CSV table of C-alpha atoms in Angstrom, one decimal:
chain,number,residue,atom,x,y,z
A,8,MET,CA,112.1,132.3,96.6
A,9,ASN,CA,113.0,135.9,97.2
A,10,LYS,CA,111.2,137.1,94.1
A,11,ASN,CA,108.0,135.7,95.5
A,12,VAL,CA,108.0,137.3,98.9
A,13,SER,CA,106.4,140.5,97.8
A,14,LEU,CA,104.0,138.6,95.6
A,15,TYR,CA,102.9,136.5,98.5
A,16,LEU,CA,102.2,139.5,100.7
A,17,SER,CA,100.2,141.3,98.1
A,18,ILE,CA,98.2,138.3,96.8
A,19,ALA,CA,97.4,137.4,100.4
A,20,LEU,CA,94.9,140.3,100.4
A,21,ILE,CA,93.1,139.1,97.4
A,22,ALA,CA,89.9,137.1,97.8
A,23,MET,CA,90.4,133.5,96.8
A,24,THR,CA,88.1,131.0,95.1
A,25,VAL,CA,87.3,128.1,97.4
A,26,ILE,CA,88.5,124.8,96.1
A,27,SER,CA,86.1,122.6,97.9
A,28,SER,CA,86.5,119.3,96.2
A,29,ILE,CA,88.9,117.5,93.9
A,30,ALA,CA,87.7,114.2,92.6
A,31,SER,CA,89.4,111.2,91.1
A,32,VAL,CA,88.2,108.1,89.2
A,33,ILE,CA,90.4,105.0,88.7
A,34,SER,CA,88.5,102.2,87.0
A,35,GLN,CA,89.2,98.4,87.0
A,36,ARG,CA,91.7,98.8,89.8
A,37,ASN,CA,94.1,96.0,90.9
A,38,TYR,CA,94.4,97.5,94.4
A,39,ILE,CA,97.2,96.8,96.8
A,40,SER,CA,96.9,98.2,100.3
A,41,ASN,CA,98.9,101.4,100.4
A,42,THR,CA,98.3,102.2,104.1
A,43,ARG,CA,100.4,99.3,105.3
A,44,VAL,CA,103.4,100.6,107.2
A,45,PHE,CA,104.6,99.0,110.4
A,46,GLN,CA,105.3,95.6,111.9
A,47,THR,CA,104.6,96.1,115.6
A,48,SER,CA,101.2,95.6,117.2
A,49,GLU,CA,100.9,99.3,117.9
A,50,LYS,CA,101.3,100.1,114.2
A,51,ILE,CA,99.0,97.5,112.8
A,52,LYS,CA,98.0,98.4,109.3
A,53,GLY,CA,100.6,96.7,107.2
A,54,ALA,CA,104.3,96.1,107.2
A,55,SER,CA,105.2,94.0,104.1
A,56,ARG,CA,106.8,96.9,102.3
A,57,PHE,CA,109.4,97.3,105.0
A,58,GLU,CA,109.8,93.8,106.3
A,59,ASN,CA,112.1,92.2,103.6
A,60,LYS,CA,114.3,94.7,101.9
A,61,TYR,CA,114.9,98.4,101.9
A,62,LYS,CA,117.2,100.1,99.4
A,63,ILE,CA,118.1,103.8,99.5
A,64,SER,CA,120.7,106.2,98.2
A,65,LYS,CA,123.3,107.1,100.7
A,66,GLY,CA,124.2,110.4,98.9
A,67,ASN,CA,122.8,112.9,101.3
A,68,LYS,CA,124.6,116.2,101.4
A,69,ALA,CA,125.4,117.8,104.8
A,70,ARG,CA,123.4,120.9,105.5
A,71,SER,CA,126.5,122.4,107.0
A,72,GLU,CA,128.1,122.4,103.6
A,73,ASN,CA,125.0,123.3,101.5
A,74,LYS,CA,122.8,125.7,103.5
A,75,ILE,CA,119.5,126.4,101.9
A,76,TYR,CA,117.2,126.3,104.9
A,77,SER,CA,118.0,127.1,108.5
A,78,GLN,CA,117.2,125.3,111.8
A,79,ASN,CA,113.6,125.9,113.2
A,80,GLU,CA,112.5,126.7,109.7
A,81,ILE,CA,108.9,127.9,109.1
A,82,VAL,CA,108.2,128.1,105.3
A,83,GLN,CA,105.1,130.1,104.3
A,84,PRO,CA,102.5,128.8,101.9
A,85,PHE,CA,103.1,129.9,98.3
A,86,PHE,CA,100.3,131.3,96.2
A,87,SER,CA,99.9,130.4,92.5
A,88,VAL,CA,101.6,133.0,90.3
A,89,VAL,CA,99.9,131.9,87.1
A,90,ASN,CA,96.4,132.0,88.6
A,91,PRO,CA,96.4,133.5,92.2
A,92,ASN,CA,92.7,132.7,92.6
A,93,HIS,CA,93.2,128.9,92.1
A,94,ASN,CA,95.6,126.9,94.3
A,95,TYR,CA,95.4,123.2,93.9
A,96,PRO,CA,98.6,121.7,95.6
A,97,ILE,CA,97.0,118.3,96.6
A,98,GLY,CA,96.5,115.5,94.1
A,99,LEU,CA,96.5,111.9,93.1
A,100,PHE,CA,99.9,110.1,93.4
A,101,LEU,CA,99.8,107.0,91.2
A,102,TYR,CA,102.0,103.9,90.6
A,103,GLU,CA,100.8,102.1,87.4
A,104,ASP,CA,102.4,99.4,85.4
A,105,GLU,CA,101.1,96.5,83.3
A,106,GLU,CA,99.8,94.6,86.4
A,107,ILE,CA,99.1,97.1,89.2
A,108,GLU,CA,97.4,100.4,89.9
A,109,ASP,CA,98.3,101.6,93.3
A,110,PHE,CA,97.4,105.1,94.5
A,111,CYS,CA,98.2,107.5,97.3
A,112,THR,CA,97.9,111.2,98.0
A,113,ALA,CA,100.7,113.8,97.6
A,114,SER,CA,101.0,117.5,97.8
A,115,VAL,CA,103.3,120.3,96.5
A,116,ILE,CA,105.2,122.1,99.2
A,117,ASN,CA,106.9,125.5,99.0
A,118,THR,CA,110.6,125.1,98.1
A,119,ALA,CA,113.3,127.1,96.3
A,120,ASN,CA,113.2,124.5,93.6
A,121,GLY,CA,109.5,124.8,93.0
A,122,ASN,CA,108.9,121.2,91.8
A,123,ILE,CA,109.0,119.3,95.1
A,124,GLY,CA,106.2,117.2,96.6
A,125,LEU,CA,105.5,115.3,99.8
A,126,THR,CA,104.1,111.8,100.3
A,127,ALA,CA,104.6,108.7,102.4
A,128,ILE,CA,107.6,106.4,101.9
A,129,HIS,CA,105.4,103.3,101.6
A,130,CYS,CA,103.8,105.0,98.6
A,131,LEU,CA,107.2,104.7,96.9
A,132,LEU,CA,107.9,101.0,97.6
A,133,ASP,CA,106.6,97.7,96.3
A,134,GLU,CA,105.5,94.7,98.3
A,135,ASP,CA,109.1,93.6,98.8
A,136,GLY,CA,110.2,97.0,100.1
A,137,ASP,CA,112.1,97.9,97.0
A,138,PRO,CA,111.6,101.4,95.5
A,139,HIS,CA,109.2,101.6,92.6
A,140,ASP,CA,110.5,102.3,89.1
A,141,LEU,CA,110.2,106.0,88.7
A,142,ASN,CA,109.0,105.5,85.2
A,143,PHE,CA,105.7,104.2,86.5
A,144,LEU,CA,105.1,107.0,89.1
A,145,SER,CA,103.0,110.1,88.3
A,146,PHE,CA,101.3,112.9,90.1
A,147,SER,CA,98.2,114.9,89.0
A,148,PRO,CA,97.4,117.9,91.2
A,149,GLY,CA,93.7,118.7,90.9
A,150,TYR,CA,92.7,115.3,89.5
A,151,ASP,CA,89.0,115.5,89.1
A,152,ALA,CA,86.2,113.0,88.1
A,153,GLY,CA,88.3,110.7,86.0
A,154,THR,CA,90.2,113.5,84.3
A,155,ASN,CA,93.7,114.7,85.1
A,156,GLY,CA,94.1,118.1,86.7
A,157,PRO,CA,94.8,121.3,84.7
A,158,LEU,CA,98.4,120.2,84.3
A,159,GLY,CA,97.8,116.6,83.3
A,160,SER,CA,99.9,113.8,84.6
A,161,ILE,CA,103.4,114.8,85.8
A,162,SER,CA,106.4,112.5,85.9
A,163,VAL,CA,108.5,111.8,89.0
A,164,VAL,CA,112.3,112.1,88.4
A,165,ALA,CA,113.7,111.8,91.9
A,166,THR,CA,112.8,110.7,95.4
A,167,ALA,CA,114.5,111.2,98.8
A,168,MET,CA,113.7,108.9,101.8
A,169,PRO,CA,114.9,108.7,105.4
A,170,GLU,CA,117.1,105.7,106.2
A,171,ASN,CA,114.8,104.6,109.0
A,172,PRO,CA,111.4,104.4,107.3
A,173,GLN,CA,109.6,102.7,110.2
A,174,ASN,CA,109.8,105.8,112.4
A,175,ASN,CA,110.0,108.3,109.5
A,176,ASP,CA,107.3,107.4,107.0
A,177,TYR,CA,107.5,110.5,104.9
A,178,ALA,CA,109.4,111.2,101.7
A,179,LEU,CA,110.1,114.0,99.2
A,180,VAL,CA,109.7,113.6,95.4
A,181,ARG,CA,110.8,115.9,92.6
A,182,PHE,CA,108.6,116.3,89.5
A,183,GLU,CA,109.7,116.8,85.9
A,184,PHE,CA,107.6,119.8,85.1
A,185,ASP,CA,107.7,121.7,81.8
A,186,ASP,CA,106.1,125.1,81.8
A,187,PRO,CA,103.1,124.8,79.3
A,188,SER,CA,103.6,128.4,78.3
A,189,GLY,CA,107.2,127.7,77.3
A,190,GLY,CA,108.6,129.8,80.1
A,191,ASP,CA,110.5,128.9,83.2
A,192,ALA,CA,107.7,128.7,85.7
A,193,THR,CA,107.8,125.9,88.2
A,194,LEU,CA,105.0,123.5,89.3
A,195,GLN,CA,104.2,125.6,92.4
A,196,ASP,CA,103.9,128.7,90.2
A,197,TYR,CA,100.8,127.0,88.8
A,198,THR,CA,99.4,125.0,91.7
A,199,GLY,CA,100.4,127.0,94.7
A,200,ALA,CA,102.2,125.1,97.5
A,201,LEU,CA,101.7,124.3,101.2
A,202,GLY,CA,104.0,125.8,103.7
A,203,TRP,CA,105.7,123.5,106.2
A,204,ARG,CA,106.9,123.6,109.8
A,205,PHE,CA,108.3,121.5,112.6
A,206,ASP,CA,106.9,123.1,115.8
A,207,ILE,CA,103.4,121.7,116.0
A,208,GLY,CA,102.5,120.3,119.4
A,209,ASP,CA,99.5,118.8,121.2
A,210,ASP,CA,95.9,119.7,120.5
A,211,GLU,CA,96.5,121.1,117.1
A,212,PRO,CA,93.4,122.1,114.9
A,213,THR,CA,94.2,120.2,111.7
A,214,THR,CA,92.8,119.6,108.3
A,215,VAL,CA,93.7,116.4,106.4
A,216,TYR,CA,93.0,115.7,102.7
A,217,GLY,CA,93.3,112.4,100.9
A,218,TYR,CA,91.7,109.9,98.5
A,219,PRO,CA,90.2,107.2,100.7
A,220,GLU,CA,88.3,104.2,99.3
A,221,ASP,CA,87.1,103.3,102.8
A,222,GLY,CA,87.5,104.6,106.3
A,223,ASP,CA,85.6,107.2,108.4
A,224,MET,CA,85.9,110.5,106.7
A,225,GLY,CA,82.4,112.0,106.7
A,226,TYR,CA,80.4,113.9,104.2
A,227,CYS,CA,82.4,112.4,101.3
A,228,VAL,CA,82.1,109.5,98.9
A,229,ARG,CA,84.8,107.2,100.2
A,230,ASP,CA,85.4,105.3,97.0
A,231,GLY,CA,88.9,106.3,96.1
A,232,GLU,CA,87.5,108.6,93.5
A,233,HIS,CA,87.1,111.8,95.4
A,234,LEU,CA,89.4,113.9,97.5
A,235,CYS,CA,87.9,113.9,101.0
A,236,LYS,CA,88.5,116.3,103.9
A,237,TRP,CA,88.7,115.7,107.7
A,238,TYR,CA,88.9,118.5,110.3
A,239,GLY,CA,89.6,118.0,114.0
A,240,ILE,CA,92.3,118.0,116.7
A,241,THR,CA,95.5,116.0,116.6
A,242,GLU,CA,97.5,114.9,119.7
A,243,ILE,CA,101.0,113.8,120.2
A,244,SER,CA,101.6,110.2,121.3
A,245,GLY,CA,105.3,109.2,121.4
A,246,ILE,CA,106.8,109.9,118.0
A,247,THR,CA,103.5,110.4,116.2
A,248,HIS,CA,100.7,112.9,115.6
A,249,VAL,CA,97.5,111.0,116.4
A,250,ILE,CA,93.9,111.4,115.2
A,251,SER,CA,91.8,109.4,117.7
A,252,ASP,CA,88.7,107.4,116.8
A,253,MET,CA,89.4,107.8,113.1
A,254,ASP,CA,90.4,105.6,110.2
A,255,LEU,CA,91.3,108.0,107.4
A,256,GLY,CA,91.1,105.2,104.9
A,257,GLU,CA,93.1,103.4,102.2
A,258,GLY,CA,94.3,105.7,99.5
A,259,ALA,CA,94.6,108.7,101.9
A,260,SER,CA,98.2,107.6,102.6
A,261,GLY,CA,100.6,110.5,102.1
A,262,GLY,CA,97.8,113.1,102.6
A,263,PRO,CA,99.1,116.2,104.4
A,264,PHE,CA,98.2,117.1,108.0
A,265,ILE,CA,97.6,120.9,107.6
A,266,SER,CA,97.8,123.5,110.3
A,267,GLN,CA,96.1,126.9,109.8
A,268,TYR,CA,94.3,125.7,106.7
A,269,GLU,CA,92.3,128.4,105.0
A,270,THR,CA,89.4,127.4,102.8
A,271,GLU,CA,89.6,130.7,100.8
A,272,THR,CA,93.2,130.1,99.7
A,273,ASN,CA,93.2,126.2,99.9
A,274,LEU,CA,96.6,126.5,101.6
A,275,GLY,CA,98.2,126.1,105.1
A,276,PHE,CA,101.2,124.6,106.8
A,277,ALA,CA,101.9,120.8,106.3
A,278,TYR,CA,103.5,119.3,109.4
A,279,ALA,CA,103.0,115.6,108.9
A,280,ILE,CA,101.5,113.1,106.5
A,281,TYR,CA,99.1,110.3,107.0
A,282,SER,CA,101.1,107.1,107.6
A,283,GLY,CA,98.7,104.5,108.8
A,284,TYR,CA,95.9,103.3,111.0
A,285,ASN,CA,96.2,101.5,114.4
A,286,THR,CA,93.4,99.0,114.6
A,287,LYS,CA,94.1,98.3,118.3
A,288,SER,CA,93.6,101.9,119.4
A,289,ASN,CA,91.3,103.0,116.5
A,290,ALA,CA,93.5,105.9,115.6
A,291,SER,CA,95.2,107.3,112.5
A,292,PHE,CA,98.7,108.7,112.7
A,293,GLY,CA,101.5,110.5,111.0
A,294,ASP,CA,105.1,110.4,112.2
A,295,ILE,CA,106.6,113.5,113.7
A,296,TRP,CA,109.2,114.9,111.3
A,297,ASP,CA,112.8,115.0,112.4
A,298,GLU,CA,113.9,118.4,111.3
A,299,ASP,CA,117.5,117.4,110.5
A,300,ILE,CA,116.4,114.4,108.5
A,301,PHE,CA,113.7,116.4,106.6
A,302,LEU,CA,116.1,119.2,105.6
A,303,ASP,CA,118.8,116.8,104.5
A,304,LEU,CA,116.2,115.1,102.3
A,305,LEU,CA,115.4,118.4,100.8
A,306,LEU,CA,119.0,119.1,100.0
A,307,GLU,CA,119.4,115.6,98.6
A,308,ILE,CA,116.5,116.0,96.2
A,309,THR,CA,117.3,119.6,95.1
A,310,PRO,CA,119.7,119.7,92.1
């Protein structure tokens, strides 16, 4: 990351192209609800992926032995090195086998590895709560109008999930990215990457992006084929960041809650992801990240 610090500071002065819309088209979809998360009446929209089985690797490394990031970490956004006028860190996250197409939203986050993304745990699990076969998972940052983004469809080679998914519905994924130029550039060198932080409190101006096929996001075709945007204020309720009077919609699961989003750079700080919708209170929510858990996941997934 050190080699990019000076680049970040200099590129920050450059006028950026506004990336206003990224579209996606998936035809003849066999859709399975991917916003279903919790069993309690307060977290209504779905629980089946967690209610039967949940399998996870126990191989987390202790941060005390493998320090990469420090406590109270604030990681800055990362500007594309390959094309600093075009950051597109958010994209379509797809599970597709012979019977099912199931989609969510994911985003590239700034890491030392450069090939790490962020989504929801329930986007990585089947209806029985078992992890999806990685061979059928893919990510396309910048997916647009039925065509993959500039980098095509990128394979997933590793995932890292908290051991208690019901209160920590967020996960990290590592992508198998080969530099198209034949060099050693990482995914975030091409797409740019969201920064991330843990210190967001009440009444936070927030931008959320996702691929809903229903819900309440305005000024957008909510058909699962376009990347939609919501802007407003989030509040803290218990262990969640809450968006009141809003259903972000099916397909937006895993979409980042972004603080200090800048339209001219298409970047900001991710601090939560969309986990689900509470029908009783008419509110969308994302679990508050536990910093220790998040950083341990990052160490687990970093080779």
